[in-house]
Short mmCIF file of C-alpha atoms in Angstrom, two decimals:
data_model
loop_
_atom_site.label_atom_id
_atom_site.label_comp_id
_atom_site.label_asym_id
_atom_site.label_seq_id
_atom_site.Cartn_x
_atom_site.Cartn_y
_atom_site.Cartn_z
CA MET A 1 77.71 68.02 -34.74
CA ASN A 2 74.57 66.17 -33.85
CA GLY A 3 73.60 64.02 -30.90
CA LEU A 4 75.18 60.81 -32.27
CA ASP A 5 78.64 62.38 -32.63
CA THR A 6 78.44 63.89 -29.18
CA LEU A 7 77.30 60.53 -27.75
CA ILE A 8 80.33 58.80 -29.29
CA LEU A 9 82.67 61.28 -27.63
CA VAL A 10 80.86 61.00 -24.29
CA ILE A 11 81.18 57.19 -24.46
CA TYR A 12 84.85 57.51 -25.31
CA PHE A 13 85.52 59.88 -22.40
CA SER A 14 83.57 57.57 -20.09
CA VAL A 15 85.70 54.60 -21.13
CA LEU A 16 88.84 56.54 -20.21
CA ILE A 17 87.42 57.31 -16.78
CA VAL A 18 86.59 53.63 -16.22
CA ILE A 19 90.13 52.68 -17.28
CA GLY A 20 91.47 55.13 -14.73
CA ILE A 21 89.51 53.34 -12.01
CA ILE A 22 90.78 49.95 -13.23
CA GLY A 23 94.34 51.27 -13.20
CA THR A 24 93.97 52.14 -9.52
CA LYS A 25 93.59 48.45 -8.67
CA LYS A 26 96.70 47.50 -10.68
CA ALA A 27 98.96 50.26 -9.32
CA THR A 28 99.65 48.67 -5.95
CA SER A 29 103.40 49.43 -5.80
CA SER A 30 105.63 52.28 -6.96
CA ASP A 31 107.05 50.03 -9.70
CA GLU A 32 103.55 49.30 -11.00
CA PHE A 33 102.48 52.94 -10.62
CA LEU A 34 105.53 54.45 -12.33
CA LEU A 35 106.46 51.77 -14.92
CA ALA A 36 103.42 49.48 -15.31
CA GLY A 37 105.49 46.64 -13.85
CA LYS A 38 107.91 46.51 -16.83
CA LYS A 39 105.73 43.85 -18.46
CA LEU A 40 104.81 45.13 -21.94
CA GLY A 41 105.41 42.98 -25.03
CA TYR A 42 106.14 44.15 -28.57
CA PHE A 43 102.66 44.89 -29.92
CA THR A 44 101.45 46.59 -26.75
CA HIS A 45 104.67 48.58 -26.50
CA VAL A 46 104.48 49.77 -30.12
CA GLY A 47 100.98 51.08 -29.49
CA CYS A 48 102.02 52.85 -26.31
CA LEU A 49 105.13 54.43 -27.82
CA SER A 50 103.26 55.55 -30.94
CA ALA A 51 100.49 57.03 -28.84
CA VAL A 52 102.87 59.02 -26.65
CA ILE A 53 105.05 60.44 -29.45
CA ILE A 54 102.12 61.35 -31.70
CA GLY A 55 99.99 63.85 -29.88
CA GLY A 56 97.63 66.66 -30.69
CA ALA A 57 100.45 68.86 -31.93
CA SER A 58 101.46 66.11 -34.34
CA THR A 59 97.90 65.61 -35.57
CA LEU A 60 96.54 69.13 -35.72
CA GLY A 61 99.98 70.61 -36.40
CA SER A 62 100.72 68.34 -39.38
CA ALA A 63 97.36 69.19 -40.94
CA THR A 64 98.06 72.87 -40.31
CA LEU A 65 101.48 72.65 -41.98
CA GLY A 66 100.01 70.64 -44.86
CA PHE A 67 97.45 73.41 -45.32
CA GLN A 68 100.25 76.02 -45.37
CA TYR A 69 103.14 74.26 -47.14
CA GLY A 70 101.92 70.99 -48.63
CA ILE A 71 103.73 67.67 -48.33
CA SER A 72 106.81 69.30 -46.78
CA GLY A 73 104.69 69.94 -43.70
CA SER A 74 105.28 66.27 -42.91
CA TRP A 75 108.88 67.00 -41.84
CA PHE A 76 107.58 68.00 -38.42
CA VAL A 77 106.42 64.49 -37.48
CA ILE A 78 108.97 62.69 -39.68
CA MET A 79 111.69 64.15 -37.43
CA ILE A 80 109.80 62.85 -34.39
CA GLY A 81 109.84 59.42 -36.02
CA LEU A 82 113.56 59.65 -36.72
CA GLY A 83 114.15 60.71 -33.11
CA ILE A 84 112.40 57.66 -31.63
CA MET A 85 114.32 55.42 -34.06
CA ALA A 86 117.62 56.97 -32.96
CA LEU A 87 116.68 56.43 -29.33
CA GLY A 88 115.95 52.77 -29.97
CA LEU A 89 118.97 52.07 -32.17
CA PHE A 90 121.72 54.02 -30.42
CA ILE A 91 120.73 54.84 -26.83
CA VAL A 92 118.67 51.94 -25.43
CA GLY A 93 121.66 49.60 -25.38
CA LYS A 94 123.74 52.22 -23.57
CA ILE A 95 121.25 52.85 -20.77
CA SER A 96 119.70 49.42 -20.26
CA GLY A 97 122.06 48.29 -17.49
CA TYR A 98 121.95 51.41 -15.32
CA GLU A 99 118.82 50.61 -13.26
CA VAL A 100 117.29 54.03 -13.92
CA PHE A 101 113.99 55.21 -15.36
CA THR A 102 114.52 58.96 -15.61
CA ILE A 103 117.07 60.98 -17.56
CA SER A 104 118.00 62.81 -14.37
CA GLN A 105 118.84 59.56 -12.61
CA LEU A 106 121.24 58.63 -15.40
CA LEU A 107 122.84 62.07 -15.43
CA GLY A 108 123.12 61.89 -11.65
CA LYS A 109 124.90 58.54 -11.84
CA ARG A 110 127.24 59.88 -14.51
CA TYR A 111 127.88 63.37 -13.13
CA GLY A 112 126.62 63.59 -9.54
CA ASP A 113 123.71 65.00 -7.52
CA SER A 114 123.95 68.63 -8.63
CA THR A 115 123.55 67.65 -12.28
CA ARG A 116 120.71 65.31 -11.36
CA LEU A 117 118.85 68.14 -9.65
CA ILE A 118 119.28 70.78 -12.35
CA SER A 119 118.48 68.31 -15.15
CA ALA A 120 115.34 67.20 -13.29
CA VAL A 121 114.15 70.81 -13.13
CA VAL A 122 114.86 71.48 -16.82
CA THR A 123 113.31 68.21 -18.00
CA ALA A 124 110.25 68.71 -15.80
CA ILE A 125 109.72 72.09 -17.51
CA TYR A 126 109.92 70.36 -20.90
CA THR A 127 107.37 67.67 -20.01
CA LEU A 128 105.10 70.32 -18.53
CA MET A 129 105.20 72.23 -21.83
CA ILE A 130 104.41 69.05 -23.77
CA GLY A 131 101.31 68.71 -21.61
CA VAL A 132 100.49 72.34 -22.39
CA THR A 133 100.51 71.64 -26.15
CA GLN A 134 98.06 68.78 -25.76
CA ILE A 135 95.69 70.77 -23.55
CA ILE A 136 95.67 73.56 -26.15
CA GLY A 137 94.73 70.94 -28.74
CA MET A 138 92.00 69.50 -26.53
CA GLY A 139 90.60 72.98 -26.09
CA THR A 140 90.48 73.39 -29.89
CA ILE A 141 88.60 70.11 -30.33
CA VAL A 142 86.11 70.63 -27.49
CA HIS A 143 85.53 74.20 -28.69
CA ALA A 144 84.80 72.91 -32.21
CA ILE A 145 82.43 70.26 -30.87
CA LEU A 146 80.50 72.19 -28.24
CA GLY A 147 81.28 75.83 -29.01
CA TRP A 148 82.48 76.44 -25.46
CA PRO A 149 85.03 79.17 -24.65
CA ALA A 150 88.67 78.09 -25.01
CA LEU A 151 89.41 78.03 -21.27
CA ALA A 152 86.35 75.94 -20.42
CA SER A 153 87.24 73.54 -23.22
CA MET A 154 90.79 73.15 -21.89
CA LEU A 155 89.46 72.52 -18.39
CA VAL A 156 87.20 69.71 -19.61
CA GLY A 157 89.87 67.94 -21.68
CA GLY A 158 92.65 68.46 -19.18
CA GLY A 159 90.45 67.43 -16.29
CA ILE A 160 89.66 64.02 -17.81
CA VAL A 161 93.36 63.34 -18.46
CA LEU A 162 94.26 64.33 -14.92
CA PHE A 163 91.54 62.09 -13.49
CA TYR A 164 92.71 58.81 -14.98
CA THR A 165 96.43 59.65 -14.72
CA ILE A 166 96.21 60.51 -11.03
CA LEU A 167 94.22 57.37 -10.22
CA GLY A 168 96.18 54.63 -11.95
CA GLY A 169 99.53 56.15 -12.88
CA MET A 170 101.40 54.36 -15.67
CA TRP A 171 98.94 51.47 -15.69
CA SER A 172 96.07 53.81 -16.53
CA VAL A 173 98.25 55.65 -19.04
CA THR A 174 99.23 52.34 -20.69
CA LEU A 175 95.70 50.95 -20.87
CA THR A 176 94.32 54.18 -22.29
CA ASP A 177 97.21 54.39 -24.77
CA ILE A 178 96.30 51.00 -26.24
CA VAL A 179 92.70 52.13 -26.74
CA GLN A 180 93.83 55.49 -28.10
CA PHE A 181 96.34 53.98 -30.54
CA VAL A 182 93.63 51.84 -32.11
CA ILE A 183 91.16 54.74 -32.31
CA MET A 184 93.66 57.22 -33.79
CA THR A 185 94.86 54.66 -36.37
CA VAL A 186 91.33 53.87 -37.53
CA GLY A 187 90.25 57.51 -37.41
CA ILE A 188 93.16 58.90 -39.46
CA PHE A 189 94.16 56.13 -41.88
CA PHE A 190 90.82 54.46 -42.51
CA ILE A 191 88.35 57.34 -42.23
CA MET A 192 89.81 60.85 -42.42
CA LEU A 193 92.44 60.31 -45.13
CA PRO A 194 90.22 58.46 -47.64
CA ALA A 195 87.25 60.74 -46.91
CA SER A 196 89.40 63.84 -47.48
CA LEU A 197 90.70 62.58 -50.82
CA HIS A 198 87.20 61.55 -51.90
CA SER A 199 85.83 64.99 -51.02
CA VAL A 200 88.26 66.72 -53.43
CA GLY A 201 87.74 64.27 -56.28
CA GLY A 202 90.76 62.09 -55.66
CA PHE A 203 94.51 62.58 -55.22
CA SER A 204 95.21 63.76 -58.79
CA ASN A 205 92.44 66.36 -58.67
CA MET A 206 93.71 67.64 -55.32
CA ALA A 207 97.27 67.82 -56.66
CA ALA A 208 96.06 69.93 -59.60
CA GLN A 209 94.39 72.50 -57.33
CA VAL A 210 97.01 73.15 -54.65
CA PRO A 211 99.62 75.91 -55.16
CA ASP A 212 102.85 75.25 -57.04
CA GLY A 213 105.51 73.74 -54.83
CA PHE A 214 103.11 71.87 -52.54
CA PHE A 215 104.70 68.57 -53.59
CA ASP A 216 108.23 69.88 -53.19
CA VAL A 217 109.59 68.24 -50.03
CA THR A 218 111.65 71.36 -49.23
CA ASN A 219 108.83 73.86 -49.76
CA ILE A 220 108.70 74.61 -46.04
CA GLY A 221 112.31 75.78 -46.24
CA TRP A 222 115.65 74.26 -45.25
CA ALA A 223 115.81 76.47 -42.15
CA LYS A 224 112.54 75.02 -40.83
CA ILE A 225 113.59 71.46 -41.68
CA PHE A 226 116.85 72.02 -39.80
CA GLN A 227 114.95 73.47 -36.86
CA TYR A 228 112.73 70.38 -36.73
CA PHE A 229 115.85 68.18 -36.83
CA LEU A 230 117.39 70.01 -33.88
CA LEU A 231 114.14 70.09 -31.93
CA TYR A 232 112.74 66.61 -32.46
CA VAL A 233 115.55 64.22 -33.38
CA PHE A 234 117.69 65.52 -30.53
CA GLY A 235 114.64 66.10 -28.33
CA LEU A 236 113.20 62.58 -28.63
CA VAL A 237 116.55 61.08 -27.65
CA VAL A 238 116.37 62.85 -24.27
CA ALA A 239 112.60 63.05 -23.76
CA GLN A 240 111.60 61.84 -20.30
CA ASP A 241 108.04 60.89 -21.32
CA ILE A 242 109.53 58.61 -24.01
CA TRP A 243 112.20 57.19 -21.71
CA GLN A 244 109.62 56.29 -19.09
CA ARG A 245 107.61 54.40 -21.73
CA LEU A 246 110.73 52.58 -22.96
CA PHE A 247 111.28 51.16 -19.49
CA THR A 248 107.79 49.62 -19.45
CA ALA A 249 109.01 47.08 -22.05
CA LYS A 250 109.73 43.60 -20.71
CA ASN A 251 113.25 43.53 -22.20
CA GLN A 252 115.77 45.49 -24.27
CA LYS A 253 114.90 43.68 -27.52
CA VAL A 254 111.25 44.74 -27.25
CA ALA A 255 112.27 48.34 -26.45
CA LYS A 256 114.53 48.58 -29.51
CA SER A 257 112.19 46.96 -32.04
CA SER A 258 109.12 48.84 -30.88
CA ALA A 259 111.00 52.16 -31.04
CA VAL A 260 111.91 51.53 -34.68
CA SER A 261 108.36 50.43 -35.53
CA SER A 262 106.91 53.53 -33.86
CA GLY A 263 109.26 55.68 -35.95
CA ILE A 264 107.99 54.09 -39.17
CA TYR A 265 104.40 54.61 -38.03
CA SER A 266 105.17 58.28 -37.37
CA VAL A 267 106.45 58.82 -40.92
CA LEU A 268 103.27 57.33 -42.41
CA TYR A 269 101.15 59.39 -40.02
CA ALA A 270 102.97 62.58 -41.01
CA VAL A 271 102.37 62.07 -44.73
CA ALA A 272 98.70 61.20 -44.18
CA LEU A 273 98.02 64.37 -42.16
CA SER A 274 99.86 66.60 -44.64
CA ILE A 275 97.59 65.28 -47.39
CA VAL A 276 94.56 65.95 -45.20
CA GLY A 277 95.80 69.53 -44.74
CA MET A 278 96.11 69.99 -48.51
CA CYS A 279 92.58 68.69 -48.99
CA ALA A 280 91.42 71.25 -46.43
CA LEU A 281 93.07 74.01 -48.47
CA VAL A 282 91.24 72.90 -51.61
CA LEU A 283 87.82 72.75 -49.93
CA LEU A 284 88.27 75.62 -47.45
CA PRO A 285 90.57 78.16 -49.18
CA LYS A 286 89.20 81.06 -47.13
CA LEU A 287 89.68 79.42 -43.74
CA GLY A 288 90.91 82.20 -41.47
CA ASP A 289 92.85 80.13 -38.94
CA SER A 290 95.00 77.32 -40.37
CA GLN A 291 95.05 75.65 -36.93
CA LEU A 292 91.40 74.78 -37.57
CA ALA A 293 92.17 72.99 -40.87
CA PHE A 294 91.67 69.47 -39.54
CA THR A 295 88.58 70.04 -37.43
CA SER A 296 86.89 72.31 -39.99
CA LEU A 297 87.45 69.80 -42.79
CA ALA A 298 86.19 66.92 -40.64
CA MET A 299 83.01 68.80 -39.75
CA LYS A 300 82.43 69.65 -43.42
CA ILE A 301 82.94 66.25 -45.07
CA LEU A 302 82.16 63.52 -42.54
CA PRO A 303 78.69 62.09 -41.95
CA SER A 304 77.19 61.75 -38.51
CA GLY A 305 78.87 59.01 -36.49
CA LEU A 306 82.12 59.04 -38.43
CA LEU A 307 82.66 62.65 -37.41
CA GLY A 308 82.43 61.70 -33.75
CA LEU A 309 84.83 58.79 -34.27
CA VAL A 310 87.42 60.93 -36.09
CA LEU A 311 87.29 63.67 -33.48
CA ALA A 312 87.64 60.95 -30.85
CA SER A 313 90.79 59.84 -32.68
CA VAL A 314 92.22 63.34 -32.38
CA CYS A 315 91.30 63.43 -28.71
CA SER A 316 93.07 60.06 -28.38
CA ALA A 317 96.28 61.51 -29.78
CA LEU A 318 95.97 64.52 -27.51
CA MET A 319 95.13 62.67 -24.34
CA SER A 320 97.74 59.94 -24.67
CA ASN A 321 100.47 62.53 -25.16
CA ALA A 322 99.15 64.77 -22.40
CA SER A 323 98.90 61.99 -19.83
CA GLY A 324 102.40 60.74 -20.59
CA ALA A 325 103.90 64.21 -20.40
CA LEU A 326 102.18 65.24 -17.18
CA PHE A 327 103.01 61.93 -15.55
CA ALA A 328 106.65 62.20 -16.65
CA SER A 329 106.91 65.68 -15.15
CA SER A 330 105.37 64.41 -11.93
CA THR A 331 107.79 61.44 -11.85
CA LEU A 332 110.81 63.71 -12.22
CA ILE A 333 109.67 66.02 -9.46
CA THR A 334 108.69 63.17 -7.11
CA ASN A 335 111.58 60.75 -7.75
CA ASP A 336 114.51 63.02 -8.56
CA ILE A 337 113.75 66.05 -6.42
CA ILE A 338 111.42 65.23 -3.52
CA LYS A 339 112.55 61.64 -2.84
CA HIS A 340 116.23 62.16 -3.58
CA HIS A 341 116.65 65.44 -1.70
CA PHE A 342 113.86 65.70 0.90
CA ILE A 343 112.20 62.35 1.76
CA LYS A 344 114.99 59.84 1.15
CA ASN A 345 113.28 56.88 2.83
CA MET A 346 109.99 57.28 0.96
CA THR A 347 107.79 54.17 1.10
CA ASP A 348 105.80 52.79 -1.83
CA LYS A 349 102.56 54.20 -0.42
CA GLN A 350 104.15 57.61 0.10
CA MET A 351 105.58 57.55 -3.43
CA ILE A 352 102.17 56.86 -4.97
CA LYS A 353 100.41 59.45 -2.79
CA ILE A 354 102.98 62.19 -3.45
CA SER A 355 103.04 61.37 -7.18
CA ARG A 356 99.29 61.86 -7.35
CA VAL A 357 99.46 65.22 -5.58
CA VAL A 358 102.34 66.41 -7.78
CA THR A 359 100.50 65.24 -10.93
CA LEU A 360 97.49 67.32 -9.88
CA VAL A 361 99.64 70.42 -9.36
CA VAL A 362 101.50 69.93 -12.64
CA GLY A 363 98.21 69.43 -14.50
CA CYS A 364 96.74 72.63 -13.10
CA LEU A 365 99.87 74.55 -14.10
CA ALA A 366 99.65 73.08 -17.61
CA ILE A 367 96.07 74.34 -17.98
CA VAL A 368 97.14 77.82 -16.86
CA PHE A 369 100.02 77.93 -19.38
CA ALA A 370 97.77 76.56 -22.13
CA ALA A 371 95.30 79.39 -21.57
CA TRP A 372 98.19 81.88 -21.77
CA ILE A 373 100.05 80.58 -24.87
CA GLN A 374 97.14 79.12 -26.93
CA ASN A 375 99.32 78.32 -29.98
CA ILE A 376 100.04 74.59 -30.16
CA LEU A 377 103.08 74.73 -32.45
CA VAL A 378 104.74 77.58 -30.54
CA ALA A 379 104.26 75.76 -27.24
CA LEU A 380 105.80 72.60 -28.71
CA ASP A 381 108.80 74.53 -30.04
CA VAL A 382 109.38 76.06 -26.61
CA ALA A 383 109.29 72.62 -24.97
CA TYR A 384 111.84 71.06 -27.31
CA ASP A 385 114.04 74.17 -27.37
CA ILE A 386 114.48 73.82 -23.61
CA LEU A 387 115.05 70.07 -23.68
CA SER A 388 117.25 69.67 -26.76
CA GLY A 389 119.27 72.80 -26.09
CA ALA A 390 120.06 72.05 -22.45
CA ILE A 391 120.06 68.26 -21.96
CA PHE A 392 121.05 66.57 -25.24
CA ILE A 393 124.78 67.43 -25.19
CA PRO A 394 125.48 66.44 -21.53
CA LEU A 395 123.61 63.15 -21.96
CA VAL A 396 125.23 62.07 -25.22
CA VAL A 397 128.69 63.32 -24.24
CA GLY A 398 128.36 61.52 -20.91
CA LEU A 399 127.50 58.23 -22.63
CA PHE A 400 130.24 58.38 -25.26
CA TRP A 401 133.08 60.48 -23.72
CA LYS A 402 134.39 59.06 -20.44
CA ARG A 403 136.47 62.10 -19.57
CA ALA A 404 133.51 64.56 -19.34
CA THR A 405 133.32 65.87 -15.77
CA SER A 406 130.53 66.60 -13.32
CA LYS A 407 131.37 70.30 -13.09
CA ALA A 408 131.42 70.62 -16.88
CA SER A 409 128.01 68.97 -17.20
CA LEU A 410 126.44 71.14 -14.50
CA TYR A 411 127.84 74.35 -15.97
CA SER A 412 126.77 73.37 -19.50
CA ILE A 413 123.14 72.80 -18.45
CA ILE A 414 122.97 76.08 -16.54
CA ALA A 415 124.68 78.10 -19.28
CA SER A 416 122.69 76.57 -22.15
CA THR A 417 119.36 77.04 -20.36
CA ALA A 418 120.22 80.71 -19.79
CA ALA A 419 121.23 81.05 -23.47
CA ILE A 420 117.90 79.55 -24.58
CA PHE A 421 115.82 81.95 -22.49
CA ILE A 422 117.90 84.90 -23.67
CA GLY A 423 117.23 83.70 -27.20
CA PHE A 424 113.49 83.62 -26.49
CA ALA A 425 113.62 87.18 -25.13
CA VAL A 426 115.60 88.53 -28.10
CA HIS A 427 114.20 86.55 -31.04
CA GLY A 428 110.75 85.38 -29.87
CA LEU A 429 109.33 81.98 -28.93
CA SER A 430 109.08 80.63 -32.50
CA SER A 431 112.65 81.45 -33.60
CA THR A 432 115.18 78.71 -34.49
CA LEU A 433 118.03 80.62 -32.86
CA PRO A 434 117.37 79.83 -29.16
CA ILE A 435 117.98 76.09 -29.62
CA ILE A 436 121.11 76.78 -31.67
CA TYR A 437 122.36 79.07 -28.90
CA GLY A 438 121.60 76.38 -26.33
CA ILE A 439 123.30 73.48 -28.14
CA ALA A 440 126.36 75.56 -29.07
CA THR A 441 126.72 76.93 -25.53
CA SER A 442 126.29 73.47 -24.01
CA LEU A 443 128.93 71.90 -26.27
CA VAL A 444 131.46 74.69 -25.80
CA VAL A 445 131.08 74.74 -22.01
CA ILE A 446 131.20 70.97 -21.43
CA VAL A 447 134.27 70.52 -23.65
CA THR A 448 136.12 73.62 -22.39
CA VAL A 449 135.53 72.97 -18.69
CA THR A 450 136.39 69.27 -19.03
CA LEU A 451 139.68 69.95 -20.85
CA ALA A 452 140.57 72.62 -18.30
CA GLN A 453 140.29 70.13 -15.43
CA THR A 454 142.61 67.35 -14.37
CA PRO A 455 141.10 64.08 -15.66
CA GLY A 456 138.84 62.52 -13.02
CA ALA A 457 139.35 65.45 -10.63
CA ASP A 458 135.71 66.00 -9.69
CA GLN A 459 134.12 62.65 -10.60
CA SER A 460 131.95 61.17 -7.88
CA LYS A 461 132.49 57.51 -6.95
CA GLU A 462 129.20 56.67 -8.60
CA SER A 463 130.00 58.47 -11.84
CA LYS A 464 133.48 56.89 -11.96
CA SER A 465 132.00 53.41 -11.75
CA ILE A 466 129.70 54.12 -14.69
CA ALA A 467 132.35 55.87 -16.79
#
């Protein structure tokens, strides 16, 4: 990279810092700080949702999978798109009248305080791990740009995200998401994709040079496709960072339509990045680390200026996802643990102050875990294993089966979380089995314990009124 590309990235990072300062002036109440005042219209909301569900793992990971498996690598992000569509079509209507903005609040209303607490802990771990994936990606990009060590690169990227998120909360996150959505759309669809195809002599020439099976949509394997379905369709339905963005919409109609539109955008994004990964394989067949497919190809084919803009688009995807995830984790800890159990009469000023402190702590932990794991796809799998395996069944069962009891929900979350971590220990972090163990354990426990109890025996007054 030359000075022009670096200047573009410096300008981009500076804009994010300025937005963080602007967000501070808007976030004058806890409602503004946590939910951006619930004022977003359709077009703004589509941009924000798309920015938060498509992160660095989606961008760099899809190119990596395209490099390894061809067009079937797109299943990773396609399942994310299907998950956000399912959330909009089937869940938004069910949760819109509950006056909640976290998954734990809803589970608490349905099942009681114990379930609210344990689900807050589990979901906070998930959102923390999502932040970890994005910081790993930021480290990859900054390392490619400046040649800095991985840890220093993660500190720079993560530090900028923490700065604007801590200052302005959801307002800063929303404003930066709008900027980042525009940049990532231009960078991927209008620069990187056409430039990649041009560099290999066009689509037909690329198709002739990739290995056999690269245009087979099942080339990645049915087991992997099924794993992505379990992880991301189920995971997006119960993802706190996505829920918190849904509640920034001005009404239910906007939330539903923007969720569907974001899902369609995700499918197109997935296919585009898989093609970019295949182009990287044609031009860089001896690339040692497939995780570098996107950045290495960009640095090889793009002229000065465009390179900086495209890498800024990747940083946009990373930072929007990271800020949303870290802020969601902070919200869960502040609202569902600290406020609900320790400082019950928390004022707006206290809420904002404590949220900022918690966000700082969560961000520092994310950087530490990122330096330890360093594999973006493995970190993402771990995050969704924990969330989908432990939370999906109690949430969906609670919404659609009135008889499910508080005790059954609590036991199912505890048992499934334990099953997931046992699965990690036995089969490794990248195995499909831990999430299967978690979902199966959760379903068996919640059904068995519920049927073993007298109907309504342990329902709290609050959960009875919702059921």
